[in-house]
Tab-separated table of C-alpha atoms in Angstrom:
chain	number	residue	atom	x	y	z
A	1	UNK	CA	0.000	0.000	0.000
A	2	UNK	CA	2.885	2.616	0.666
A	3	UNK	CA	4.713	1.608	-2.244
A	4	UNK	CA	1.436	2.213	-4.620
A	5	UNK	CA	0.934	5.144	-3.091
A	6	UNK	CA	3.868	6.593	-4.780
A	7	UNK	CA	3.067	7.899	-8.734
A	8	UNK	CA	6.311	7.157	-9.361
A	9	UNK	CA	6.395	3.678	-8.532
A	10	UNK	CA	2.545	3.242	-9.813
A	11	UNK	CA	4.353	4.583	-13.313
A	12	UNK	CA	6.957	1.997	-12.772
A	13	UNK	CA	4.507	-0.676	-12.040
A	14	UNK	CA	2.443	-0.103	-15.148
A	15	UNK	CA	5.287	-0.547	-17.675
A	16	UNK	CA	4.332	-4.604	-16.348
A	17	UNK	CA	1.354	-4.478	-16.284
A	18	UNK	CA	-0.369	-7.282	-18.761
A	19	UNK	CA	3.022	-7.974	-20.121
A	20	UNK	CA	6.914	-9.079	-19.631
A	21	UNK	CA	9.248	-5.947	-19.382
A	22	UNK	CA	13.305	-5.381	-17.769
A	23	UNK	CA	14.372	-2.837	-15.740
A	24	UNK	CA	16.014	-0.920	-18.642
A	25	UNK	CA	12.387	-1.129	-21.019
A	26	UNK	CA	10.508	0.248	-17.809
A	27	UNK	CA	13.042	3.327	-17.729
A	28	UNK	CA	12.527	4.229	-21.430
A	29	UNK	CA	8.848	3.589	-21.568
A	30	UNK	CA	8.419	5.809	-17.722
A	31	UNK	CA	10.779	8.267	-18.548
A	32	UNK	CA	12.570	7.788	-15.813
A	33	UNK	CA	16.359	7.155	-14.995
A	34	UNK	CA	17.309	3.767	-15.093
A	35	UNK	CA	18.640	3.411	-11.379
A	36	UNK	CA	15.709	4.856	-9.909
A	37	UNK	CA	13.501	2.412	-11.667
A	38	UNK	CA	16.146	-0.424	-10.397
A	39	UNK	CA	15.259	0.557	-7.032
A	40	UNK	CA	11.610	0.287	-7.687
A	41	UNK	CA	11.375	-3.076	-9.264
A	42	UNK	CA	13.023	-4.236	-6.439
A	43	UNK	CA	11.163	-2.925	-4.094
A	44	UNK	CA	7.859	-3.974	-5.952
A	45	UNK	CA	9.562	-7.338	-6.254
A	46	UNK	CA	10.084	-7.686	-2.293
A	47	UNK	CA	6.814	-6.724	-2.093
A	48	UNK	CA	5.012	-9.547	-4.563
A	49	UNK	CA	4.144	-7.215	-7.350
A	50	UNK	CA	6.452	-8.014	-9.609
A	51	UNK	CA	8.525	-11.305	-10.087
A	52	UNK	CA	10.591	-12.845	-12.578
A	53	UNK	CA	9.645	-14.435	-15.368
A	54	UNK	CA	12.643	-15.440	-16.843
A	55	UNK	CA	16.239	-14.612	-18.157
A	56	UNK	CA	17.894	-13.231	-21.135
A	57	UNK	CA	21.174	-14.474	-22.013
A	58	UNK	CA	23.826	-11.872	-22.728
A	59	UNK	CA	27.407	-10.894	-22.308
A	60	UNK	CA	28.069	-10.800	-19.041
A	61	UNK	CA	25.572	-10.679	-16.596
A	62	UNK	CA	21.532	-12.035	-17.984
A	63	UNK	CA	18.918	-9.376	-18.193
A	64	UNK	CA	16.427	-10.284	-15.529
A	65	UNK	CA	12.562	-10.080	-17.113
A	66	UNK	CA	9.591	-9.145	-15.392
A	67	UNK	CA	5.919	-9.309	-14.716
A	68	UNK	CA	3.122	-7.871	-12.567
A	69	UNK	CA	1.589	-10.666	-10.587
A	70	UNK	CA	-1.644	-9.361	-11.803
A	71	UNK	CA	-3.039	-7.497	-14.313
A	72	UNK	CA	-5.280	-5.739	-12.133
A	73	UNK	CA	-4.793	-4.271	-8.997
A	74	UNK	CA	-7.352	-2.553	-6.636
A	75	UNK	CA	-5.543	-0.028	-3.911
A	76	UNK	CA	-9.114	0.715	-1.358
A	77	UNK	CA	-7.872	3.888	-0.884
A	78	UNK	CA	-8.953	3.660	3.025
A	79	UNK	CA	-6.138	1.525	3.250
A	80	UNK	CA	-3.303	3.774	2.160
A	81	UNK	CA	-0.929	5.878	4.207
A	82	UNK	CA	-3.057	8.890	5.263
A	83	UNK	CA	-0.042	11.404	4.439
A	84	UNK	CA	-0.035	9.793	0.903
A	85	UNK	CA	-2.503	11.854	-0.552
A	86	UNK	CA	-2.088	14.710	1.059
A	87	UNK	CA	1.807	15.339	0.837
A	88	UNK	CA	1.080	14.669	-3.029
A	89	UNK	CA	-1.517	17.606	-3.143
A	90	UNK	CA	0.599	19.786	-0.918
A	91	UNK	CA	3.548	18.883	-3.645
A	92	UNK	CA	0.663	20.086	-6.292
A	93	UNK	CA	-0.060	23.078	-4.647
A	94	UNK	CA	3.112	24.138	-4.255
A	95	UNK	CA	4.388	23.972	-8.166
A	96	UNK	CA	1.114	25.836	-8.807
A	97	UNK	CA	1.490	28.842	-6.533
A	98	UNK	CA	5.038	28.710	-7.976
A	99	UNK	CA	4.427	28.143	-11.740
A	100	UNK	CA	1.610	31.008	-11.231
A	101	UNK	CA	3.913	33.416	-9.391
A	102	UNK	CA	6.364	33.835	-12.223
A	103	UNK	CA	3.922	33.918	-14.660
A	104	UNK	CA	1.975	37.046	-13.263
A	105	UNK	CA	5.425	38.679	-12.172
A	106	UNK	CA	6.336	37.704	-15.584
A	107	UNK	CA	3.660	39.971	-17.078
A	108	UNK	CA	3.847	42.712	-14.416
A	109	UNK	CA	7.398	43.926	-15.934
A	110	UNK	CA	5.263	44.272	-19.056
A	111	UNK	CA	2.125	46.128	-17.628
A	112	UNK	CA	2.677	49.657	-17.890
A	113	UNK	CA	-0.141	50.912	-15.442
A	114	UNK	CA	1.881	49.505	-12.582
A	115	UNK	CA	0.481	46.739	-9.921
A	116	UNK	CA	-0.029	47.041	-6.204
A	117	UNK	CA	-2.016	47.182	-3.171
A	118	UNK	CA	-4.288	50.252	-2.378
A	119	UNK	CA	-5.991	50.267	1.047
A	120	UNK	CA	-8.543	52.841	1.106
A	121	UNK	CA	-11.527	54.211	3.672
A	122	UNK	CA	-14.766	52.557	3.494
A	123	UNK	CA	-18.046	53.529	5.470
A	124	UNK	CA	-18.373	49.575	6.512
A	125	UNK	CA	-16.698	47.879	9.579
A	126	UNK	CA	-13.690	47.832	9.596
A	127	UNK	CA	-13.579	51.198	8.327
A	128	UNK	CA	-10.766	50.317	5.501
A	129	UNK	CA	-10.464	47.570	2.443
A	130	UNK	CA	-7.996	46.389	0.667
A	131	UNK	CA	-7.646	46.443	-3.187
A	132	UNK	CA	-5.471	44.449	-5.272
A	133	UNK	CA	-4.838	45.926	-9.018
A	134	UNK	CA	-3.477	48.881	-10.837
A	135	UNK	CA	-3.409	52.732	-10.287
A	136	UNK	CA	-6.409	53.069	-11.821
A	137	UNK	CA	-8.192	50.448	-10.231
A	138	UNK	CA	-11.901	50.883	-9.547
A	139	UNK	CA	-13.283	48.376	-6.189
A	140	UNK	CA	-14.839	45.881	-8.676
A	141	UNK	CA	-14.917	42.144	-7.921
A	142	UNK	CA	-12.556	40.484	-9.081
A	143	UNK	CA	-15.069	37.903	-10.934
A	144	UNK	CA	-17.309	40.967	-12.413
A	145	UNK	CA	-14.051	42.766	-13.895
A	146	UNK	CA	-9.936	41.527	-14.319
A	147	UNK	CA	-7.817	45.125	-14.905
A	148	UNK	CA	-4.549	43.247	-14.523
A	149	UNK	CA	-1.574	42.322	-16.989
A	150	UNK	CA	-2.570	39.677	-19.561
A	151	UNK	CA	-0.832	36.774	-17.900
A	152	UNK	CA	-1.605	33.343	-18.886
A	153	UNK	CA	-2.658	32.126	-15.181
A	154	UNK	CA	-5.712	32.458	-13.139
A	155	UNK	CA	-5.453	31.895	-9.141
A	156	UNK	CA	-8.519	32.517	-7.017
A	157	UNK	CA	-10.121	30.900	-4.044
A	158	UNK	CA	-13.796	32.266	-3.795
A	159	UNK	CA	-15.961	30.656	-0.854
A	160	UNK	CA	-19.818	31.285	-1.063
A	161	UNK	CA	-22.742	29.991	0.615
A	162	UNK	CA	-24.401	27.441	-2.024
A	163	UNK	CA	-27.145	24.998	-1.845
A	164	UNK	CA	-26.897	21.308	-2.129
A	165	UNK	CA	-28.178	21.850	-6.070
A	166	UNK	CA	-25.458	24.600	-6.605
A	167	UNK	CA	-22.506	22.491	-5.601
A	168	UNK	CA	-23.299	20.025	-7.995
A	169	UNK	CA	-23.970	22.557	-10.665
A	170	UNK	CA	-20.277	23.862	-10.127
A	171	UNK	CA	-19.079	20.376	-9.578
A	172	UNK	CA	-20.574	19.340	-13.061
A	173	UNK	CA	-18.518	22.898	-14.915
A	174	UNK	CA	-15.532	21.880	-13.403
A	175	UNK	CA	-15.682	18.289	-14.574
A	176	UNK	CA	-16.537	19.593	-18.298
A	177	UNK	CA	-13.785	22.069	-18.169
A	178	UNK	CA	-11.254	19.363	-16.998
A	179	UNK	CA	-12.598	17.284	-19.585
A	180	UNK	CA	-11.981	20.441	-22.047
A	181	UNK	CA	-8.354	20.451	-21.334
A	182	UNK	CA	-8.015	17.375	-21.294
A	183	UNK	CA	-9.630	17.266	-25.177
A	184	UNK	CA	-7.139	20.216	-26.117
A	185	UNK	CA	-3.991	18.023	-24.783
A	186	UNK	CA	-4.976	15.000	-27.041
A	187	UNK	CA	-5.540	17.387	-29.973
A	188	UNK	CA	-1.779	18.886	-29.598
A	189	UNK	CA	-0.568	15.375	-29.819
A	190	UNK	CA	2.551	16.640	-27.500
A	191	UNK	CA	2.609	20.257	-28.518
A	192	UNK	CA	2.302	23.452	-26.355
A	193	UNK	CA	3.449	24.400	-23.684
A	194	UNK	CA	3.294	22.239	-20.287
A	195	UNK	CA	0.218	23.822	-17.782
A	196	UNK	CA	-1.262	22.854	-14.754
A	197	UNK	CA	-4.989	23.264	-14.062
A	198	UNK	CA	-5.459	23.487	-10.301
A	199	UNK	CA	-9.365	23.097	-9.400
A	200	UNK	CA	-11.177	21.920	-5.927
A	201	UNK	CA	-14.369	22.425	-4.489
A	202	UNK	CA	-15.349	21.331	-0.954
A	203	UNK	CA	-17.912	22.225	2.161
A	204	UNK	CA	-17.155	23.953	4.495
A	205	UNK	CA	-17.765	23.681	8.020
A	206	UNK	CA	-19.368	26.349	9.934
A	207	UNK	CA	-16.376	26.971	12.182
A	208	UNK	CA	-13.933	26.807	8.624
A	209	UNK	CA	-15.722	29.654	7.411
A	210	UNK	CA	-15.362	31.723	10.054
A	211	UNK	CA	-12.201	31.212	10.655
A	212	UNK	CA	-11.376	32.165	7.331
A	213	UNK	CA	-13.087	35.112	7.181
A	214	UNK	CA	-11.737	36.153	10.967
């Protein structure tokens, strides 16, 4: 279970996965270096995933071949390490905020109007807001209006109060605009440029949101 946790190792895994493979076939087909995969197969090995179906003779020493032990494998997800998923979706989160960062400060050297923070009066509690935009910034929403550089990234974290209905509205746009990307990458047939499409939607509790909004 903590092996398969691993995408790495699942990638590794699948290059045996309904047929015979070595080490050094695994690397090419994973794209990954040859020793690391070495250390995986082993591991998998130890750990009755893989075993050996037989040798090839060679110069020196054979070329061990391998084999899943099935062609099928069902990980109940209950089961796995409870860090698993989350250290890969802090990993995730972290090459976003990244990737996105140098993007927009990519476009701000561009952006003549200039970028900052303005924090102005308001007649509300707590007396003052805080915009985000250019020098000529008006205090729009951020969904009604962007008046930013054209960068290619889009980072936002909205929370609203929605009904049961709603959520699966927005649930069912985010699944066709996943599916939409995932359309355009099979049309460029390994063209364009690498991007990362960060989406998530979940309830809050009562406490969460006002915490967040604290």
């Amino acid at each position: 279970m903590a092996l398969l946790a691993h995408e790495r190792v699942r990638r590794v895994l699948g290059a045996f996965l309904g047929r015979e493979q070595t080490v050094a076939g695994a690397a090419r087909e994973a794209q990954l270096d040859v020793r690391v995969v070495h250390r995986d197969v082993q591991a998998l090995r130890r750990a009755g995933l893989l075993t050996v179906q037989r040798e090839q003779t060679r110069a020196g020493r054979p070329v061990k071949v391998y084999r899943a032990c099935a062609d099928d494998l069902f990980i109940d997800a209950r089961r796995l390490p409870p860090q698993a998923q989350e250290t890969q979706a802090a990993a995730l989160d972290s090459l976003f905020h990244h990737a996105a960062g140098r993007e927009f400060h990519r476009a701000l050297s561009d952006f003549a109007p200039g970028w900052g923070l303005r924090v102005y009066a308001t007649p509300d509690a707590p007396g003052f807001a805080v915009l985000e935009g250019p020098r000529t910034a008006r205090p729009l929403s951020a969904l009604d209006e962007w008046q930013g550089p054209p960068a290619r990234m889009l980072s936002g974290a909205p929370t609203a109060r929605l009904t049961g209905e709603q959520v699966v509205e927005v649930q069912r746009d985010l699944i066709l605009l996943m599916r939409k990307v995932e359309a355009f990458h099979a049309a460029n047939a390994g063209g364009g440029q690498p991007t990362l499409l960060r989406l998530g939607l979940a309830p809050l509790t009562e406490d969460e949101f006002r915490r967040l909004h604290r």
